[in-house]
Amino acid sequence: MAVYFDHRIEAPESSAVPSQLTWHSAIPVLAVASSSPTTGGNVDLYLHQGEYVESCHVECQHQPTVLRWHPTKPVIAIGWENGEVKLLTHPSGDQTILPSTHKACITLMEWSSSGSRLVSGDQTGGLAVWKVDARGKLQGNYLGKHEFNKPLTCCIFRPTSPGDDVAMLARASVGGDESALDMFSWKGAPLKMGPQEGLAFFVSTVDGKVLSVDEQCKTSTLLSVEGSIKKLFYHEKREVLAVITETMMLSQYTLGSEGSAQMFMKVKLSSKSGQNVDIVWTDNGLLITATGEQVIRLWDLERDDNYVLSLDEMLGFERGEIINCVSYCAGKEILAAGTSHGRIALWRMVAQPGSSSCDTKAQWKLQTPTEIQGNVTQLQWGSSLNLLAANNSDTVLILCEHVMSAHFSQQVAAMQLTPTQLSITNFKTGVNLALQSDVHIKGVCVIKDSVTVWNGKQITVYELSGTVLRNTGSFPCDSHVVAVHGENLYTVEPNRVQIRTPQGTVKQLLNFTKAEGNPMLLSVCQSYLVVGTDTAHIRVFDLSRRDAKAHCSAKNLSEQIPNLGALSSVKCNANGSQVSILISQVNGRRDHKVYFYDVEMDSVTYFDFFIGRPSSGISHPEDSESGRCPLSHFWDESEPRLFVCETAPISFESSTSYLDMVNGVDVSVVTLFCTQEHGLLLQDCYPKPGGLQALLALDVPYYYFSCKPSRGTPGQLPSMVSRRALRDFVGLENSEKATRDAMLNFSFYLTIGNMDEAFKSIKLIKSKVVWENMARMCVKTCRLDVARVCLGNMGNARAAKALKEAEVEPEQEAQVAMLAIQLGMLEDAEKLYKSCQRYDLLNNFYQASGQWQQALETAEIHDRIHLRTTYYSYAKYLESMGDKTLALAYYENSDTHRTEVPRMLQDDTSSLEIYVNKMKDKNIYKWWAQYLESQSDMDSALHFYQCAQDYLSLVRVHCYMGNIQKASEIANETGDRAASYHLARHYEGHDDIKQAVHFYTRAQAYNNAIRLCKENGLDDQLMNLALLSNPEDMMEAACYYEEKDTHMDRAVALYHKAGYVSKALELAFTTQQFSALQLIADDLNENSDPALLARCSDFFITHSQYEKAVDLLVAAKKYHQALELCVTQNLTITDELAERMTVTDSKDLSEEARKEVLERIADCCMRQGNYHLATKKYTQAGNKLKAMRALLKSGDTEKIVFFANVCRQKELFIMAANYLQSLDWRKNPEIVKTIIGFYTKGRAPDLLGGFYEACAQVEIDDYQNYEKALDALTEAAKCFSKVRDSTGKQEARMADLQHKITLIKKFVHLRRIYAEDAGEAVRLCEALLEEPELDPAVRIGDAFGFLVEHHCQQGNFQVVTAYRKLEELQKLLPSQNVRYYISQASVQALQKEMGTQMDSGDHRLHEKEDDEVEEDLNLA
C-alpha cells in the first residue's frame, strides 16, 4: 500500500492567494504565483517539501499571468499583466527583464524543446521570439516580432522528425544491411543525428486562426475554425494537430510538407455549460477533460474511443462531489483529479494479466483518495520525483508518494494507516492498538515491548505495555533507517553506525572505513545485525553481549557479484551464518537473483528466479518457476535454515511499480532451505493468496502478510495484518515448540529426499494432518511406497483403494497423479498427467472435476480417440443441468444424436418433430416413423419410412394395410432383401407359390425357394436356384434329382459344384456322361484322391486325351508314367509342367529318385531342343556338366559365362573357354580376357598357351604387329613351361616356340634400330631372310616389304634395287598380292621411276576393304 505525504508550502506572510503553480520538468522546484487586487502579485519558489526559497522572490504591482519553466535549466519565464516578461534563475534569484516589447497583458509564453527559443504573446496580438543561450541567459533583442491584431491564445512548438538511431544503424550494419552501412560511409549523405530541436511553432488567435511560424520567423495562416481557440495539441506519433475551441469542438488536422493542413475529423466534446474546463493531453494520444461534473471524460484519439471515469462512494467520496481539475503523471501512469470537497482522486493504470489491451477503461483503478482542506482548483504533476502540487484556493500543498511502512518482529506487527497513524497488532495477546504520531512516519520498527518511528529528522520511541503505548523518548536524528534490538537503537550517519539508547544517547560507534563506504541498510534478526553500505560492502555484528562485536570482516560484494549497481536490501538469519542480499543492477533494474553470503565459508551463492535454479544445490524443477524476480525477502526469526521470498514476473516488474507488483495477482511466495551441506533447496512455491498485500515476515508456523483493513466489530481497530500457515503446519498452528522443530526437520528431510530421516522426525507425532502433509510431499517426491504408509496412518481407505487400482498404469506419474487426486492436489495431478502424456487419464480427470472446457480441449488436441466419448459425456452432463439446446449440439458432435436426441426430447413431441424435419437423417426419420406407427398414424408413418428409405417397414405396413400390389412394386423397384423376404413370407402364407419363389429369390433366401420348388415339383427352377445357393442346398438338390432318377446330368453338375467330386465322378462313370467328366477333370489337382486321378487319367488315355492324362498323372505324382507318356506321344514339356514334376518335398520321393526324375525331365527337354529348361533341371539334379553342355547348345554366351563363374568348376571353365574361342573373339577384347581368365581358373596352361599362340598369329596376319605377337608368344612360353608332359612332345613344342620367338625378336630389333642405323638394319634383314623356316614366325613378305621400303626412300640410284627385291618377292609368293606388304607411296614411286605399270590383275589376294582397328590385348 502507498500513502501520500502532504507538505504545505512555507509561504511568507505577505503572500496573497495562490493563483497559479507550475513544476520544473526535472528539478524538484515549484513556482507559485499569488495575486491580490490591492497589492498586486508575486512569484515564489519552493522545494519538494514546501521549503521556501527566500532568494527567489519576485514582486510586482501587477498580476502575474503566465509561468513557464525552461525545459532543462532552473530558469522560469514570468509574464505580467502590464506586458512585462522576467526571467528568474534558481537558486541565485537573478532576474532578467526582457526588452519592452509588449504593451498589453501577456497571454502566452512557450519554450522550445531544448530551451534555445522563447515565444511571448500579448492581448493585442503582439508576438516576439527570443533567443536564449545554453546557460539560460537572454541573447540580445528579439529575433522576430509580429503583430496579428487579435489576442493570442495558445502556442505550441512543432517537434522535428526523429533522427537516425545510431545504435540501430550500427546493429543493422553488422547484420549485413548495406543501406545502413552506406549511411556510415563518406559516400552517402551526412548522418542525421536526432533528435534535433524544432524551432517552428504554431500560434492561435481568439478569432479561430492558427498561424505557422517557421525557423526564420516567417508567418503563414495554417487553418481557421469557428470560435476562439482554447487549446492546441500536437500528436507527434501520428503527426496530427488537434484544435479545441471554447465551445469544446475538437478538430484534427494532418499537416502537409508544404505548410498545408487537411482536416480529417471533427467532433463535439461533451461539457457542462458555464463551467471552467480543465484539459490535459498525454503523449499517447489521450485527451482528458474535467468540465465541472462528477466524472472526467477521456478520448483515446488513437483507438477512436471515449469513456468516463467516475468517483466511488465506497472509497470515501461524497455524492454531488464535483471534479474541478485533472493532471496526468506519465512516469507513474497516474491520473489525479481535484474535487470540490478537498479530495484528490487518483486513478492508476494497472495492466491486468490476460485483459484485452482495447479495454482501456478497465485498466484504470481508482485508489483511496487523499484528503486536503478546501476546494481543489488546480493540480500539477512535475519534477523527476513525480511530485503532485495542489491548490486549494487557500494555499498550495505538495504531495509525495510513500510506501506505507510496516514491520514485524517477536509476534508484534506494525502497519501504517495514514501518514501519522500506525496499527499495532500483538499476536501473543491478540490486542490491536492505534498509534498517532505528531510527525509524518517514514519508517517503523517494532519488538515485543517497544515501537520506534522516524521521519528522517526525528526518532520517537514508544513503550508497548499491554494495551497502552507510552512515549519513552524522542530525539532529533537524520538517519533514514533505524534498527532496534533490546534497549538499543541503531542509526546511520556517514561512515559509521550509532548505537543509541531510547533517549538518543550514543553508547557505541561502529566505524566503517572510506573503502567500506557509508552505511545505508540495517537489519536485525535475533542477536545479529547486518549492515549494508553504499559501496556494496556488508558487515555482520554480534549483539548478544553488552557491546556489539564484529561477527565477520567486511565483505566487498562487488568483487563477487557482476553488474552490481547498489544494494537494495540485506537480511541475516537467526544464527548470523547467512546473509541474503537483493541488489539493483548498474542500469538500475531489479536483479532477478537472491544472493546468499555464507559468513563461515566466506562465499557467495545465489538462487536465480529467472531460470528457477540455484547456483548449486538441490532443486525441484517441477516446483520452480522461471522468468521471475525477487521483491522482498525474510529469514525465519528462530529457524536459521528457513528463508522466504516474494517474486513477480520479469515482464510485470519492468512495466509496473513495486506497489503494483506487491498488489498484483501474479506474486508468488517461495520458501527455501539454506544450508552449507546441501546449498539452496526449494521447499515450497505457491501464489500469494487473494486479498493479501505484501509479505511482512516468516515466523514458523505462519507467514505474515499486510492486508486491507478488515471490517471488525464497531469500536475496534481493524486489523491490517493477516497470517497464513506454512504448508506443512496446517493443523499444527498451536503445537508446542518440540512439535514445530520436528515438523521443520520433517520438511527439510523431505525437501532433500531423505524419507528415512523424515519418518524419524515425525514418528512420535500422532496427527493425521502431519501424515497428510507427508503424503502430499510424496506426490512431490513420487514416493508411492511411503505414500501407502501415510494413507494407512491417515485411515484413508478410499485413497488406498484408488492407489491400488492405479498400479495397473505403466507410468509412475499416472499412479502418483491418482494419489494427488485423492489428496485434493488437483493442480499437481494435472501436471503429472501432462508430464507422462497420459492425456486419456487427464481427460477423465477434467471430466470428473467438472472442467469440461479443458476436457474438450484435451480431447480435441491430444486424445482424439476419446473425442466422441468426451462429447457424449459432456452432452449427458448438459442434459442433467437442463441445457438441452447445448446438449443437443454435443450429442450431434458425438454422433449419438440419432438415438439420444429423440430420447431426450420424447416428452416434447413438437420440438422433436421440428428437430426431425430439420436434421433430415434417415435413422431419425425411422425412429419418428416407428413412433407414429405406434400411435396408429399409418399415413404419416409411411411418409417418414419413405424418407428414411426403410423399405422393409414400408412393405410391412403396406402388407398390414392390404396394399399387396404397392408392396410388390416397392420390393421389385428397390431390390431390398429384407422387404422381399417379408413379402415372400406373405405370399407363401397366402399360397401364392410362384410369387413367393420369386421374392425369396430376390431376397437371396435360396433355401426357402428350393424348399418350395421341391414341395411343388418346380424342377426347372430348382436347378437355377441350387446353383445360386450354398453347397448344402446344391447337395440337397442333387440328391433330389438322383432319387427321382431324372435329369442325372443336373445331379452330376450339382455334386461337382457342391465340391463332392468323387460322388460326381462316380455318378458320371455310372451314367457314361463323358462331357461332364471332362468338366470335372479340369478341377482335379494334387490334393484330389490319387486313385480318382489315376482312373481319370486312364479314361483320357483311352480317349487319346494325352495332355489331360499327363496333367492328371503329374497331379497323382506318377512322374515316370507322365514322362513315359510325353516321350511316346512326343508331348512338349512346358516350363509349368516341368515345375509341377519337380519334387521339393522329401516325403514324396527319395533324393536319388528325385534326381533321376529331374534328369529324365532334362533329357526330354534336350531332345525337344529346350536347352535352357534342360540346363535348369540338370542343375537342380546336381549334374552341372550336363547342364553346361545343354547351355553350350543353346549358344547363350552371357548365361554360359555366368554359369561358369557361379559353378566354379575346372571342367566348366574349360568348356566355356573352348566355346568362347569358337566366337569372333578377335574383334571383342572382353571375350579374350574372359577366355584367358577361364583357362587360368580351369588350370589348363596348355590350352591357354595355344590360345596365346593363336593371338600372336592374329597380330601378325591381321595387324603386322610383331611387338604384341612377341608378347603373346612369351606368355604362351610361360604357360607351356607349366605343363607336365612325360611323352616329350611338349619339349619339341617348346623348342619350336622358342625358335619363333628368336626370329620375331630379330625382326623387331632391326625395325627398332632402323631410325638410328639404317644400313645395319638392312644387313640384319637380309641375314634374316637366309634363316631356315622363317615364314611361320616372320612372314617373308614383311621382310621383303621392309627392304623395298628402305630402297625407295634412298633416292633414284637405288630404285632399281627396290624393284628387283619386289620381283624376287613376287617369285617367292606368286599367289599373293605383294601390295599387301608395301605402302602405296612406295608403289607409286616405283612406277614413276621405272616407267612401268605394276600389274595386279593376276593376283587374287587384295587388300582388305575394312579399316581394322588395332586392339591392345594386354597379353601381359
mmCIF file of C-alpha atoms in Angstrom, residues 111-222:
data_model
loop_
_atom_site.group_PDB
_atom_site.id
_atom_site.type_symbol
_atom_site.label_atom_id
_atom_site.label_comp_id
_atom_site.label_asym_id
_atom_site.label_seq_id
_atom_site.Cartn_x
_atom_site.Cartn_y
_atom_site.Cartn_z
ATOM 1 C CA TRP A 111 9.910 27.421 -24.650
ATOM 2 C CA SER A 112 11.283 25.302 -27.469
ATOM 3 C CA SER A 113 12.132 21.675 -26.672
ATOM 4 C CA SER A 114 15.781 22.467 -25.787
ATOM 5 C CA GLY A 115 15.136 25.949 -24.461
ATOM 6 C CA SER A 116 17.014 27.939 -27.120
ATOM 7 C CA ARG A 117 13.885 29.887 -28.083
ATOM 8 C CA LEU A 118 11.216 31.632 -26.037
ATOM 9 C CA VAL A 119 7.961 32.835 -27.568
ATOM 10 C CA SER A 120 5.845 35.510 -25.874
ATOM 11 C CA GLY A 121 2.467 36.880 -26.947
ATOM 12 C CA ASP A 122 0.085 39.517 -25.591
ATOM 13 C CA GLN A 123 -3.559 40.571 -25.586
ATOM 14 C CA THR A 124 -3.215 42.849 -28.614
ATOM 15 C CA GLY A 125 -1.742 40.184 -30.897
ATOM 16 C CA GLY A 126 1.902 41.079 -30.466
ATOM 17 C CA LEU A 127 4.272 38.102 -30.789
ATOM 18 C CA ALA A 128 8.011 38.087 -30.055
ATOM 19 C CA VAL A 129 10.629 35.356 -30.435
ATOM 20 C CA TRP A 130 13.661 35.464 -28.122
ATOM 21 C CA LYS A 131 16.954 33.606 -28.290
ATOM 22 C CA VAL A 132 18.410 32.113 -25.095
ATOM 23 C CA ASP A 133 21.903 30.635 -24.717
ATOM 24 C CA ALA A 134 22.851 27.272 -23.227
ATOM 25 C CA ARG A 135 23.055 28.795 -19.712
ATOM 26 C CA GLY A 136 19.531 30.116 -19.911
ATOM 27 C CA LYS A 137 20.664 33.725 -20.439
ATOM 28 C CA LEU A 138 18.926 36.047 -22.876
ATOM 29 C CA GLN A 139 20.949 36.889 -26.018
ATOM 30 C CA GLY A 140 20.284 40.423 -27.281
ATOM 31 C CA ASN A 141 16.963 41.689 -28.565
ATOM 32 C CA TYR A 142 14.167 39.640 -30.014
ATOM 33 C CA LEU A 143 14.792 37.602 -33.170
ATOM 34 C CA GLY A 144 11.441 38.420 -34.665
ATOM 35 C CA LYS A 145 8.273 40.321 -33.903
ATOM 36 C CA HIS A 146 4.820 40.113 -35.432
ATOM 37 C CA GLU A 147 1.548 41.950 -34.927
ATOM 38 C CA PHE A 148 -1.583 39.902 -35.580
ATOM 39 C CA ASN A 149 -4.041 42.499 -34.163
ATOM 40 C CA LYS A 150 -6.007 39.772 -32.418
ATOM 41 C CA PRO A 151 -5.492 38.411 -28.897
ATOM 42 C CA LEU A 152 -3.245 35.367 -28.929
ATOM 43 C CA THR A 153 -4.471 32.294 -27.031
ATOM 44 C CA CYS A 154 -2.129 29.304 -27.484
ATOM 45 C CA CYS A 155 1.320 28.418 -28.739
ATOM 46 C CA ILE A 156 2.933 25.056 -29.417
ATOM 47 C CA PHE A 157 6.290 24.137 -30.952
ATOM 48 C CA ARG A 158 6.307 21.524 -33.690
ATOM 49 C CA PRO A 159 8.831 18.739 -32.965
ATOM 50 C CA THR A 160 11.215 17.740 -35.734
ATOM 51 C CA SER A 161 11.042 14.277 -37.249
ATOM 52 C CA PRO A 162 13.190 11.884 -35.239
ATOM 53 C CA GLY A 163 16.737 11.447 -36.484
ATOM 54 C CA ASP A 164 18.540 8.229 -37.275
ATOM 55 C CA ASP A 165 19.092 5.916 -34.347
ATOM 56 C CA VAL A 166 22.846 5.328 -34.452
ATOM 57 C CA ALA A 167 22.676 2.189 -32.324
ATOM 58 C CA MET A 168 20.049 0.637 -34.570
ATOM 59 C CA LEU A 169 22.052 1.562 -37.677
ATOM 60 C CA ALA A 170 25.182 0.015 -36.179
ATOM 61 C CA ARG A 171 23.383 -3.254 -35.408
ATOM 62 C CA ALA A 172 21.904 -3.319 -38.911
ATOM 63 C CA SER A 173 25.330 -2.659 -40.448
ATOM 64 C CA VAL A 174 26.911 -5.529 -38.540
ATOM 65 C CA GLY A 175 23.990 -7.710 -39.616
ATOM 66 C CA GLY A 176 24.796 -7.085 -43.275
ATOM 67 C CA ASP A 177 22.343 -4.306 -44.170
ATOM 68 C CA GLU A 178 24.136 -2.491 -46.986
ATOM 69 C CA SER A 179 21.825 0.533 -46.888
ATOM 70 C CA ALA A 180 22.606 1.016 -43.204
ATOM 71 C CA LEU A 181 26.298 0.579 -43.932
ATOM 72 C CA ASP A 182 26.122 3.238 -46.632
ATOM 73 C CA MET A 183 24.753 5.752 -44.133
ATOM 74 C CA PHE A 184 28.047 5.494 -42.210
ATOM 75 C CA SER A 185 30.059 5.758 -45.411
ATOM 76 C CA TRP A 186 31.548 9.059 -46.602
ATOM 77 C CA LYS A 187 29.869 8.454 -49.957
ATOM 78 C CA GLY A 188 26.370 8.823 -48.542
ATOM 79 C CA ALA A 189 24.575 11.865 -47.219
ATOM 80 C CA PRO A 190 25.601 13.206 -43.799
ATOM 81 C CA LEU A 191 24.159 11.103 -40.993
ATOM 82 C CA LYS A 192 21.295 12.909 -39.310
ATOM 83 C CA MET A 193 21.786 12.619 -35.567
ATOM 84 C CA GLY A 194 18.455 13.055 -33.837
ATOM 85 C CA PRO A 195 16.585 14.263 -32.095
ATOM 86 C CA GLN A 196 17.182 17.900 -33.052
ATOM 87 C CA GLU A 197 15.355 20.915 -31.704
ATOM 88 C CA GLY A 198 12.295 22.075 -33.580
ATOM 89 C CA LEU A 199 12.156 25.867 -33.925
ATOM 90 C CA ALA A 200 8.932 26.131 -35.932
ATOM 91 C CA PHE A 201 5.747 26.639 -33.946
ATOM 92 C CA PHE A 202 2.014 27.260 -34.207
ATOM 93 C CA VAL A 203 0.155 30.122 -32.588
ATOM 94 C CA SER A 204 -3.636 30.598 -32.342
ATOM 95 C CA THR A 205 -5.794 33.709 -32.092
ATOM 96 C CA VAL A 206 -9.112 34.480 -30.492
ATOM 97 C CA ASP A 207 -10.875 34.618 -33.870
ATOM 98 C CA GLY A 208 -10.120 30.933 -34.643
ATOM 99 C CA LYS A 209 -6.998 31.183 -36.777
ATOM 100 C CA VAL A 210 -3.896 29.008 -36.410
ATOM 101 C CA LEU A 211 -0.722 30.548 -37.792
ATOM 102 C CA SER A 212 2.521 28.778 -38.601
ATOM 103 C CA VAL A 213 5.861 30.411 -37.793
ATOM 104 C CA ASP A 214 8.988 28.826 -39.278
ATOM 105 C CA GLU A 215 12.629 28.908 -38.111
ATOM 106 C CA GLN A 216 13.206 32.284 -39.810
ATOM 107 C CA CYS A 217 10.143 33.724 -38.010
ATOM 108 C CA LYS A 218 8.146 33.918 -41.219
ATOM 109 C CA THR A 219 4.424 33.502 -40.650
ATOM 110 C CA SER A 220 1.616 31.969 -42.680
ATOM 111 C CA THR A 221 -2.006 31.117 -41.956
ATOM 112 C CA LEU A 222 -2.332 27.362 -41.494
#
